mmCIF file of C-alpha atoms (C1' of nucleotides) in Angstrom:
data_model
loop_
_atom_site.group_PDB
_atom_site.id
_atom_site.type_symbol
_atom_site.label_atom_id
_atom_site.label_comp_id
_atom_site.label_asym_id
_atom_site.label_seq_id
_atom_site.Cartn_x
_atom_site.Cartn_y
_atom_site.Cartn_z
ATOM 1 C CA MET A 14 156.938 32.763 44.021
ATOM 2 C CA LYS A 15 158.702 31.269 46.995
ATOM 3 C CA ASN A 16 157.109 29.482 49.876
ATOM 4 C CA ILE A 17 160.517 28.875 51.319
ATOM 5 C CA THR A 18 160.863 29.460 54.996
ATOM 6 C CA ASN A 19 164.304 30.945 54.892
ATOM 7 C CA THR A 20 166.537 31.120 57.892
ATOM 8 C CA ARG A 21 165.897 34.790 58.369
ATOM 9 C CA GLY A 22 162.214 34.253 59.039
ATOM 10 C CA TYR A 23 158.884 34.855 57.373
ATOM 11 C CA MET A 24 158.099 37.834 55.228
ATOM 12 C CA ILE A 25 154.764 39.481 55.703
ATOM 13 C CA GLY A 26 153.381 37.863 52.568
ATOM 14 C CA GLU A 27 154.203 34.418 53.900
ATOM 15 C CA MET A 28 152.559 35.256 57.191
ATOM 16 C CA SER A 29 149.511 36.345 55.302
ATOM 17 C CA ARG A 30 149.370 33.197 53.187
ATOM 18 C CA LYS A 31 149.889 30.894 56.132
ATOM 19 C CA THR A 32 147.307 32.480 58.417
ATOM 20 C CA GLY A 33 144.853 33.893 55.957
ATOM 21 C CA VAL A 34 145.220 37.326 57.525
ATOM 22 C CA ASN A 35 145.465 40.173 55.056
ATOM 23 C CA ILE A 36 148.852 41.894 54.834
ATOM 24 C CA GLU A 37 147.367 45.286 55.597
ATOM 25 C CA THR A 38 145.635 43.773 58.584
ATOM 26 C CA ILE A 39 148.888 42.336 59.912
ATOM 27 C CA ARG A 40 150.430 45.792 59.757
ATOM 28 C CA TYR A 41 147.316 47.140 61.422
ATOM 29 C CA TYR A 42 147.727 44.626 64.245
ATOM 30 C CA GLU A 43 151.257 45.849 64.694
ATOM 31 C CA ARG A 44 150.104 49.444 64.801
ATOM 32 C CA ILE A 45 147.537 48.707 67.497
ATOM 33 C CA ALA A 46 150.178 46.648 69.261
ATOM 34 C CA ILE A 47 148.574 43.241 69.474
ATOM 35 C CA MET A 48 151.375 42.003 67.232
ATOM 36 C CA PRO A 49 154.951 42.953 68.223
ATOM 37 C CA LYS A 50 157.259 44.951 66.008
ATOM 38 C CA PRO A 51 159.176 42.253 64.144
ATOM 39 C CA ASP A 52 162.803 42.300 63.072
ATOM 40 C CA ARG A 53 163.623 43.982 59.799
ATOM 41 C CA THR A 54 165.873 43.110 56.905
ATOM 42 C CA GLU A 55 168.597 45.590 56.098
ATOM 43 C CA GLY A 56 166.277 47.056 53.526
ATOM 44 C CA GLY A 57 163.492 47.460 56.065
ATOM 45 C CA ASN A 58 161.208 44.531 55.297
ATOM 46 C CA ARG A 59 159.521 42.774 58.215
ATOM 47 C CA GLN A 60 160.919 39.381 59.259
ATOM 48 C CA TYR A 61 158.716 37.330 61.535
ATOM 49 C CA ASN A 62 159.620 34.304 63.649
ATOM 50 C CA VAL A 63 157.620 31.227 64.634
ATOM 51 C CA GLU A 64 156.405 32.758 67.885
ATOM 52 C CA GLN A 65 154.907 35.629 65.969
ATOM 53 C CA LEU A 66 153.359 33.300 63.461
ATOM 54 C CA LYS A 67 151.649 31.412 66.273
ATOM 55 C CA ARG A 68 150.474 34.646 67.780
ATOM 56 C CA LEU A 69 148.913 35.670 64.492
ATOM 57 C CA PHE A 70 147.131 32.322 64.268
ATOM 58 C CA PHE A 71 145.861 32.908 67.780
ATOM 59 C CA ILE A 72 144.516 36.304 66.825
ATOM 60 C CA ARG A 73 142.857 35.034 63.682
ATOM 61 C CA ARG A 74 141.248 32.130 65.460
ATOM 62 C CA SER A 75 140.001 34.434 68.175
ATOM 63 C CA ARG A 76 138.527 36.832 65.631
ATOM 64 C CA GLU A 77 136.829 33.911 63.925
ATOM 65 C CA LEU A 78 135.302 33.049 67.250
ATOM 66 C CA GLY A 79 133.959 36.562 67.478
ATOM 67 C CA PHE A 80 136.252 37.983 70.140
ATOM 68 C CA SER A 81 136.736 41.719 69.844
ATOM 69 C CA ILE A 82 140.193 43.196 69.552
ATOM 70 C CA ALA A 83 139.892 44.418 73.136
ATOM 71 C CA GLU A 84 139.084 40.900 74.288
ATOM 72 C CA ILE A 85 141.937 39.475 72.259
ATOM 73 C CA ARG A 86 144.267 42.009 73.763
ATOM 74 C CA ALA A 87 143.181 40.797 77.196
ATOM 75 C CA LEU A 88 143.566 37.147 76.185
ATOM 76 C CA LEU A 89 147.042 37.793 74.852
ATOM 77 C CA GLU A 90 148.067 39.563 78.016
ATOM 78 C CA MET A 91 146.976 36.525 79.963
ATOM 79 C CA VAL A 92 148.740 34.127 77.646
ATOM 80 C CA ASP A 93 151.871 36.270 77.648
ATOM 81 C CA GLN A 94 152.325 35.650 81.346
ATOM 82 C CA ASN A 95 154.569 32.671 81.907
ATOM 83 C CA ASP A 96 152.149 31.231 84.379
ATOM 84 C CA PHE A 97 148.824 32.406 83.072
ATOM 85 C CA SER A 98 145.565 31.640 84.749
ATOM 86 C CA CYS A 99 143.302 29.350 82.838
ATOM 87 C CA SER A 100 140.358 30.506 84.886
ATOM 88 C CA GLU A 101 140.702 34.087 83.673
ATOM 89 C CA VAL A 102 140.640 32.834 80.125
ATOM 90 C CA HIS A 103 137.681 30.679 80.999
ATOM 91 C CA ASP A 104 135.785 33.618 82.456
ATOM 92 C CA LEU A 105 136.444 35.888 79.515
ATOM 93 C CA THR A 106 135.238 33.169 77.203
ATOM 94 C CA VAL A 107 132.096 32.645 79.238
ATOM 95 C CA VAL A 108 131.316 36.356 79.055
ATOM 96 C CA HIS A 109 131.898 36.298 75.334
ATOM 97 C CA LEU A 110 129.665 33.272 74.905
ATOM 98 C CA ALA A 111 126.920 35.103 76.747
ATOM 99 C CA SER A 112 127.156 38.018 74.353
ATOM 100 C CA VAL A 113 127.050 35.672 71.378
ATOM 101 C CA LYS A 114 123.920 34.089 72.806
ATOM 102 C CA GLU A 115 122.362 37.500 73.228
ATOM 103 C CA LYS A 116 123.106 38.346 69.631
ATOM 104 C CA VAL A 117 121.580 35.094 68.482
ATOM 105 C CA ALA A 118 118.477 35.769 70.528
ATOM 106 C CA SER A 119 118.009 39.251 69.161
ATOM 107 C CA LEU A 120 118.629 38.145 65.588
ATOM 108 C CA LYS A 121 116.099 35.364 66.047
ATOM 109 C CA LYS A 122 113.560 37.972 67.070
ATOM 110 C CA LEU A 123 114.355 39.922 63.928
ATOM 111 C CA GLU A 124 114.038 36.778 61.905
ATOM 112 C CA LYS A 125 110.619 36.082 63.355
ATOM 113 C CA ALA A 126 109.406 39.639 62.835
ATOM 114 C CA LEU A 127 110.648 39.714 59.253
ATOM 115 C CA SER A 128 109.131 36.326 58.480
ATOM 116 C CA THR A 129 105.782 37.460 59.790
ATOM 117 C CA MET A 130 105.915 40.627 57.722
ATOM 118 C CA ILE A 131 106.790 38.706 54.609
ATOM 119 C CA ALA A 132 104.077 36.160 55.206
ATOM 120 C CA GLN A 133 101.467 38.909 55.433
ATOM 121 C CA CYS A 134 102.517 40.360 52.124
ATOM 122 C CA ASN A 135 101.311 38.780 48.919
ATOM 123 C CA ARG A 136 103.346 41.073 46.766
ATOM 124 C CA GLY A 137 101.256 43.959 45.615
ATOM 125 C CA ASP A 138 97.797 42.456 45.523
ATOM 126 C CA VAL A 139 96.914 44.191 48.762
ATOM 127 C CA PRO A 140 96.035 47.903 48.700
ATOM 128 C CA ASN A 141 98.474 48.827 51.454
ATOM 129 C CA CYS A 142 101.728 46.966 51.746
ATOM 130 C CA PRO A 143 101.742 45.197 55.105
ATOM 131 C CA ILE A 144 105.522 45.393 55.277
ATOM 132 C CA VAL A 145 105.515 49.129 54.803
ATOM 133 C CA ASP A 146 102.690 49.440 57.304
ATOM 134 C CA THR A 147 104.758 47.612 59.865
ATOM 135 C CA LEU A 148 107.755 49.798 59.183
ATOM 136 C CA PHE A 149 105.668 52.917 59.746
ATOM 137 C CA GLU A 150 104.519 51.692 63.124
ATOM 138 C CA MET A 151 105.302 54.125 65.885
ATOM 139 C CA ALA A 152 105.867 51.388 68.438
ATOM 140 C CA MET B 25 110.215 71.765 79.514
ATOM 141 C CA LYS B 26 107.530 71.701 76.887
ATOM 142 C CA ASN B 27 106.045 68.709 75.185
ATOM 143 C CA ILE B 28 103.694 70.984 73.315
ATOM 144 C CA THR B 29 103.290 70.336 69.649
ATOM 145 C CA ASN B 30 103.174 73.934 68.577
ATOM 146 C CA THR B 31 101.786 75.068 65.284
ATOM 147 C CA ARG B 32 105.232 75.641 63.883
ATOM 148 C CA GLY B 33 106.167 71.975 64.137
ATOM 149 C CA TYR B 34 108.426 69.767 66.163
ATOM 150 C CA MET B 35 111.826 70.771 67.400
ATOM 151 C CA ILE B 36 114.592 68.243 67.093
ATOM 152 C CA GLY B 37 114.389 67.397 70.790
ATOM 153 C CA GLU B 38 110.720 66.508 70.443
ATOM 154 C CA MET B 39 111.491 64.341 67.433
ATOM 155 C CA SER B 40 114.122 62.601 69.465
ATOM 156 C CA ARG B 41 111.838 62.004 72.437
ATOM 157 C CA LYS B 42 108.985 60.745 70.310
ATOM 158 C CA THR B 43 111.008 58.352 68.190
ATOM 159 C CA GLY B 44 113.812 57.423 70.527
ATOM 160 C CA VAL B 45 116.354 58.480 67.926
ATOM 161 C CA ASN B 46 119.282 60.453 69.286
ATOM 162 C CA ILE B 47 119.403 64.133 68.305
ATOM 163 C CA GLU B 48 122.866 63.781 66.820
ATOM 164 C CA THR B 49 121.644 60.799 64.860
ATOM 165 C CA ILE B 50 118.736 62.776 63.440
ATOM 166 C CA ARG B 51 121.153 65.412 62.187
ATOM 167 C CA TYR B 52 123.333 62.622 60.840
ATOM 168 C CA TYR B 53 120.355 61.247 58.909
ATOM 169 C CA GLU B 54 119.837 64.674 57.417
ATOM 170 C CA ARG B 55 123.495 64.878 56.434
ATOM 171 C CA ILE B 56 123.364 61.531 54.647
ATOM 172 C CA ALA B 57 120.061 62.610 53.134
ATOM 173 C CA ILE B 58 117.686 59.941 54.309
ATOM 174 C CA MET B 59 115.877 62.660 56.243
ATOM 175 C CA PRO B 60 115.009 65.839 54.337
ATOM 176 C CA LYS B 61 116.251 69.270 55.330
ATOM 177 C CA PRO B 62 113.462 70.572 57.520
ATOM 178 C CA ASP B 63 112.187 74.132 57.801
ATOM 179 C CA ARG B 64 113.988 76.431 60.156
ATOM 180 C CA THR B 65 112.855 78.988 62.683
ATOM 181 C CA GLU B 66 114.061 82.536 62.135
ATOM 182 C CA GLY B 67 116.870 81.782 64.520
ATOM 183 C CA GLY B 68 117.878 78.683 62.589
ATOM 184 C CA ASN B 69 116.430 75.849 64.664
ATOM 185 C CA ARG B 70 114.988 72.871 62.821
ATOM 186 C CA GLN B 71 111.181 72.599 62.611
ATOM 187 C CA TYR B 72 109.822 69.234 61.558
ATOM 188 C CA ASN B 73 106.335 68.305 60.370
ATOM 189 C CA VAL B 74 104.266 65.165 60.805
ATOM 190 C CA GLU B 75 105.467 63.641 57.539
ATOM 191 C CA GLN B 76 109.015 63.904 58.708
ATOM 192 C CA LEU B 77 108.137 62.468 62.081
ATOM 193 C CA LYS B 78 106.607 59.436 60.370
ATOM 194 C CA ARG B 79 109.647 59.096 58.190
ATOM 195 C CA LEU B 80 111.888 59.058 61.239
ATOM 196 C CA PHE B 81 109.742 56.367 62.829
ATOM 197 C CA PHE B 82 110.077 54.382 59.631
ATOM 198 C CA ILE B 83 113.831 54.685 59.726
ATOM 199 C CA ARG B 84 114.075 53.726 63.362
ATOM 200 C CA ARG B 85 111.831 50.728 62.924
ATOM 201 C CA SER B 86 113.836 49.608 59.925
ATOM 202 C CA ARG B 87 117.084 49.949 61.837
ATOM 203 C CA GLU B 88 115.588 47.924 64.661
ATOM 204 C CA LEU B 89 114.799 45.261 62.117
ATOM 205 C CA GLY B 90 118.414 45.255 61.075
ATOM 206 C CA PHE B 91 118.143 46.959 57.702
ATOM 207 C CA SER B 92 121.288 48.802 56.712
ATOM 208 C CA ILE B 93 121.187 52.477 55.861
ATOM 209 C CA ALA B 94 121.633 51.564 52.196
ATOM 210 C CA GLU B 95 118.645 49.250 52.380
ATOM 211 C CA ILE B 96 116.611 51.881 54.174
ATOM 212 C CA ARG B 97 117.536 54.386 51.532
ATOM 213 C CA ALA B 98 116.197 51.956 48.924
ATOM 214 C CA LEU B 99 113.047 51.288 50.932
ATOM 215 C CA LEU B 100 112.406 55.011 51.304
ATOM 216 C CA GLU B 101 112.867 55.581 47.610
ATOM 217 C CA MET B 102 110.249 52.940 46.953
ATOM 218 C CA VAL B 103 107.883 54.347 49.530
ATOM 219 C CA ASP B 104 108.424 57.881 48.254
ATOM 220 C CA GLN B 105 106.912 56.925 44.926
ATOM 221 C CA ASN B 106 103.213 57.675 44.940
ATOM 222 C CA ASP B 107 102.459 54.284 43.546
ATOM 223 C CA PHE B 108 105.183 52.162 45.005
ATOM 224 C CA SER B 109 105.545 48.512 44.306
ATOM 225 C CA CYS B 110 104.885 46.272 47.239
ATOM 226 C CA SER B 111 106.734 43.451 45.542
ATOM 227 C CA GLU B 112 109.991 45.403 45.471
ATOM 228 C CA VAL B 113 109.645 45.969 49.183
ATOM 229 C CA HIS B 114 108.828 42.320 49.608
ATOM 230 C CA ASP B 115 111.927 41.251 47.715
ATOM 231 C CA LEU B 116 114.254 43.537 49.597
ATOM 232 C CA THR B 117 112.847 42.206 52.837
ATOM 233 C CA VAL B 118 113.302 38.615 51.737
ATOM 234 C CA VAL B 119 116.938 39.295 50.887
ATOM 235 C CA HIS B 120 117.408 40.930 54.247
ATOM 236 C CA LEU B 121 115.776 38.014 56.034
ATOM 237 C CA ALA B 122 118.182 35.670 54.305
ATOM 238 C CA SER B 123 121.147 37.649 55.575
ATOM 239 C CA VAL B 124 119.730 37.636 59.081
ATOM 240 C CA LYS B 125 119.377 33.873 58.880
ATOM 241 C CA GLU B 126 122.967 33.565 57.744
ATOM 242 C CA LYS B 127 124.124 35.638 60.670
ATOM 243 C CA VAL B 128 122.126 33.484 63.056
ATOM 244 C CA ALA B 129 123.638 30.357 61.576
ATOM 245 C CA SER B 130 127.181 31.613 61.864
ATOM 246 C CA LEU B 131 126.659 32.879 65.390
ATOM 247 C CA LYS B 132 125.183 29.504 66.337
ATOM 248 C CA LYS B 133 128.363 27.878 65.108
ATOM 249 C CA LEU B 134 130.386 30.241 67.265
ATOM 250 C CA GLU B 135 128.135 29.476 70.177
ATOM 251 C CA LYS B 136 128.680 25.783 69.756
ATOM 252 C CA ALA B 137 132.441 26.117 69.399
ATOM 253 C CA LEU B 138 132.695 28.360 72.439
ATOM 254 C CA SER B 139 130.497 26.055 74.514
ATOM 255 C CA THR B 140 132.670 23.090 73.641
ATOM 256 C CA MET B 141 135.809 24.976 74.563
ATOM 257 C CA ILE B 142 134.357 26.046 77.874
ATOM 258 C CA ALA B 143 133.142 22.550 78.659
ATOM 259 C CA GLN B 144 136.644 21.166 78.135
ATOM 260 C CA CYS B 145 138.118 23.642 80.558
ATOM 261 C CA ASN B 146 137.868 23.029 84.245
ATOM 262 C CA ARG B 147 139.444 26.303 85.119
ATOM 263 C CA GLY B 148 143.095 25.848 85.767
ATOM 264 C CA ASP B 149 143.249 22.302 87.005
ATOM 265 C CA VAL B 150 144.545 21.092 83.670
ATOM 266 C CA PRO B 151 148.214 21.654 82.818
ATOM 267 C CA ASN B 152 147.475 23.272 79.478
ATOM 268 C CA CYS B 153 144.386 25.405 79.093
ATOM 269 C CA PRO B 154 142.158 23.739 76.499
ATOM 270 C CA ILE B 155 140.699 27.077 75.502
ATOM 271 C CA VAL B 156 144.101 28.555 74.794
ATOM 272 C CA ASP B 157 145.091 25.395 72.970
ATOM 273 C CA THR B 158 142.086 25.770 70.723
ATOM 274 C CA LEU B 159 142.884 29.389 70.054
ATOM 275 C CA PHE B 160 146.417 28.483 69.030
ATOM 276 C CA GLU B 161 145.164 25.987 66.485
ATOM 277 C CA MET B 162 146.446 26.685 63.012
ATOM 278 C CA ALA B 163 143.286 25.447 61.349
ATOM 279 C "C1'" DC C 28 171.765 45.321 35.482
ATOM 280 C "C1'" DT C 29 167.257 45.196 34.606
ATOM 281 C "C1'" DT C 30 162.738 43.581 35.370
ATOM 282 C "C1'" DG C 31 158.934 43.002 38.123
ATOM 283 C "C1'" DC C 32 156.705 41.430 42.084
ATOM 284 C "C1'" DA C 33 156.783 42.327 47.209
ATOM 285 C "C1'" DT C 34 156.965 45.413 50.616
ATOM 286 C "C1'" DC C 35 157.322 49.956 52.615
ATOM 287 C "C1'" DT C 36 154.958 54.361 54.882
ATOM 288 C "C1'" DG C 37 151.266 57.249 55.419
ATOM 289 C "C1'" DT C 38 146.790 58.623 54.749
ATOM 290 C "C1'" DA C 39 141.940 58.252 53.815
ATOM 291 C "C1'" DG C 40 137.885 55.612 53.347
ATOM 292 C "C1'" DT C 41 134.034 52.234 55.075
ATOM 293 C "C1'" DA C 42 129.215 51.918 58.580
ATOM 294 C "C1'" DG C 43 126.582 54.101 61.748
ATOM 295 C "C1'" DC C 44 126.750 56.540 64.757
ATOM 296 C "C1'" DT C 45 128.498 59.337 69.225
ATOM 297 C "C1'" DA C 46 130.831 63.065 71.530
ATOM 298 C "C1'" DC C 47 132.566 66.928 72.093
ATOM 299 C "C1'" DA C 48 133.587 72.511 71.773
ATOM 300 C "C1'" DG C 49 132.121 76.876 71.427
ATOM 301 C "C1'" DA C 50 128.491 79.685 69.780
ATOM 302 C "C1'" DT C 51 123.690 81.032 69.346
ATOM 303 C "C1'" DC C 52 118.492 80.447 70.093
ATOM 304 C "C1'" DG C 53 114.376 80.630 72.714
ATOM 305 C "C1'" DT C 54 111.664 81.153 76.566
ATOM 306 C "C1'" DA C 55 110.357 81.345 81.584
ATOM 307 C "C1'" DT C 56 110.909 84.145 85.236
ATOM 308 C "C1'" DA C 57 112.426 88.455 88.005
ATOM 309 C "C1'" DT D 15 112.855 94.260 79.611
ATOM 310 C "C1'" DA D 16 116.738 91.847 81.229
ATOM 311 C "C1'" DT D 17 118.680 87.659 82.350
ATOM 312 C "C1'" DA D 18 119.448 83.103 83.054
ATOM 313 C "C1'" DC D 19 119.527 78.600 81.420
ATOM 314 C "C1'" DG D 20 118.373 74.821 78.762
ATOM 315 C "C1'" DA D 21 117.960 73.577 73.780
ATOM 316 C "C1'" DT D 22 119.913 73.829 69.554
ATOM 317 C "C1'" DC D 23 123.391 75.165 66.213
ATOM 318 C "C1'" DT D 24 127.829 73.928 63.202
ATOM 319 C "C1'" DG D 25 131.818 71.517 62.549
ATOM 320 C "C1'" DT D 26 135.019 68.219 63.603
ATOM 321 C "C1'" DA D 27 137.004 64.146 65.658
ATOM 322 C "C1'" DG D 28 136.385 59.696 67.637
ATOM 323 C "C1'" DC D 29 134.815 54.758 67.713
ATOM 324 C "C1'" DT D 30 135.604 49.305 65.494
ATOM 325 C "C1'" DA D 31 138.162 46.529 62.547
ATOM 326 C "C1'" DC D 32 139.646 46.808 58.730
ATOM 327 C "C1'" DT D 33 140.552 47.948 53.560
ATOM 328 C "C1'" DA D 34 142.422 50.654 49.816
ATOM 329 C "C1'" DC D 35 145.039 53.367 47.758
ATOM 330 C "C1'" DA D 36 149.627 56.307 46.136
ATOM 331 C "C1'" DG D 37 154.202 56.692 45.508
ATOM 332 C "C1'" DA D 38 158.509 55.030 46.918
ATOM 333 C "C1'" DT D 39 161.574 51.448 47.749
ATOM 334 C "C1'" DG D 40 163.346 46.263 48.526
ATOM 335 C "C1'" DC D 41 164.641 41.985 46.739
ATOM 336 C "C1'" DA D 42 165.610 38.192 43.857
ATOM 337 C "C1'" DA D 43 165.774 35.891 39.285
ATOM 338 C "C1'" DG D 44 167.473 36.071 34.607
#
DNA sequence: CTTGCATCTGTAGTAGCTACAGATCGTATA
DNA sequence: TATACGATCTGTAGCTACTACAGATGCAAG
């Protein structure tokens, strides 16, 4: 039960608590190499530093914003360059925004279609269920 | 090169062409048992009937409407009953609609956040990239 | 020194397909 | 009838982004 940031660094559990990223997920990020291999204690436990903590925050925030791991990998590569190009980051974000908009649009279509189906159905008082009829359509 | 509906039934390729469902996906649906095991030719090729074709249309349409396989399984169980209850179908659809709405809402939030980030970035003319700054936030 | 939580590795599972490889089927044509 | 060639077969592995174990250790407090 220690939240102490000791001099040796953060243990994986602390990293998890601070960022909200699951421990298993942190190890997964290491395996797919978007997080670096951290130092180890003599016993073999991971010891993270502040850099790595920031990186994990970056990843979590990016995931929250819907970036895929592949996109995050690209973002991190950009950021890892000393003199990274803001316009590359900008462009990647614009592309991502476009895909989010597309998803919204297609979900809105679903929403409309489902609403219509539901509206046509008065729950069993009709001989044929209009929802089921719609689902059987060979459109 | 035949589109002939022969008396024996539809081959898997015909099913695929008619419904737009990938051949491998049709076999997958059989494996997870939302499509029945069809008859076979002497040689072992699948032979589907009209019932099964309709069922596949139903599945595809439901997928298009965003229903999960689990939900589709439930829908099919309802529909498979001779005297199925329209209100069960109704309720499942309402629940699904709610989840679609939630997804729309959360994607809209993303959209807004991403738009704001992009608006703040004038592509490299700022010392620190506002997008990257946002991503590093430890919120 | 023991207790007991934290962490370790490695593997397998999730959804919903998709993509092979290597073998056989089925049929149109020579 | 023989053959060629596309369609289909089975079985397995891959994809995304994790999550969930099992069984073995590490580590720190009492």
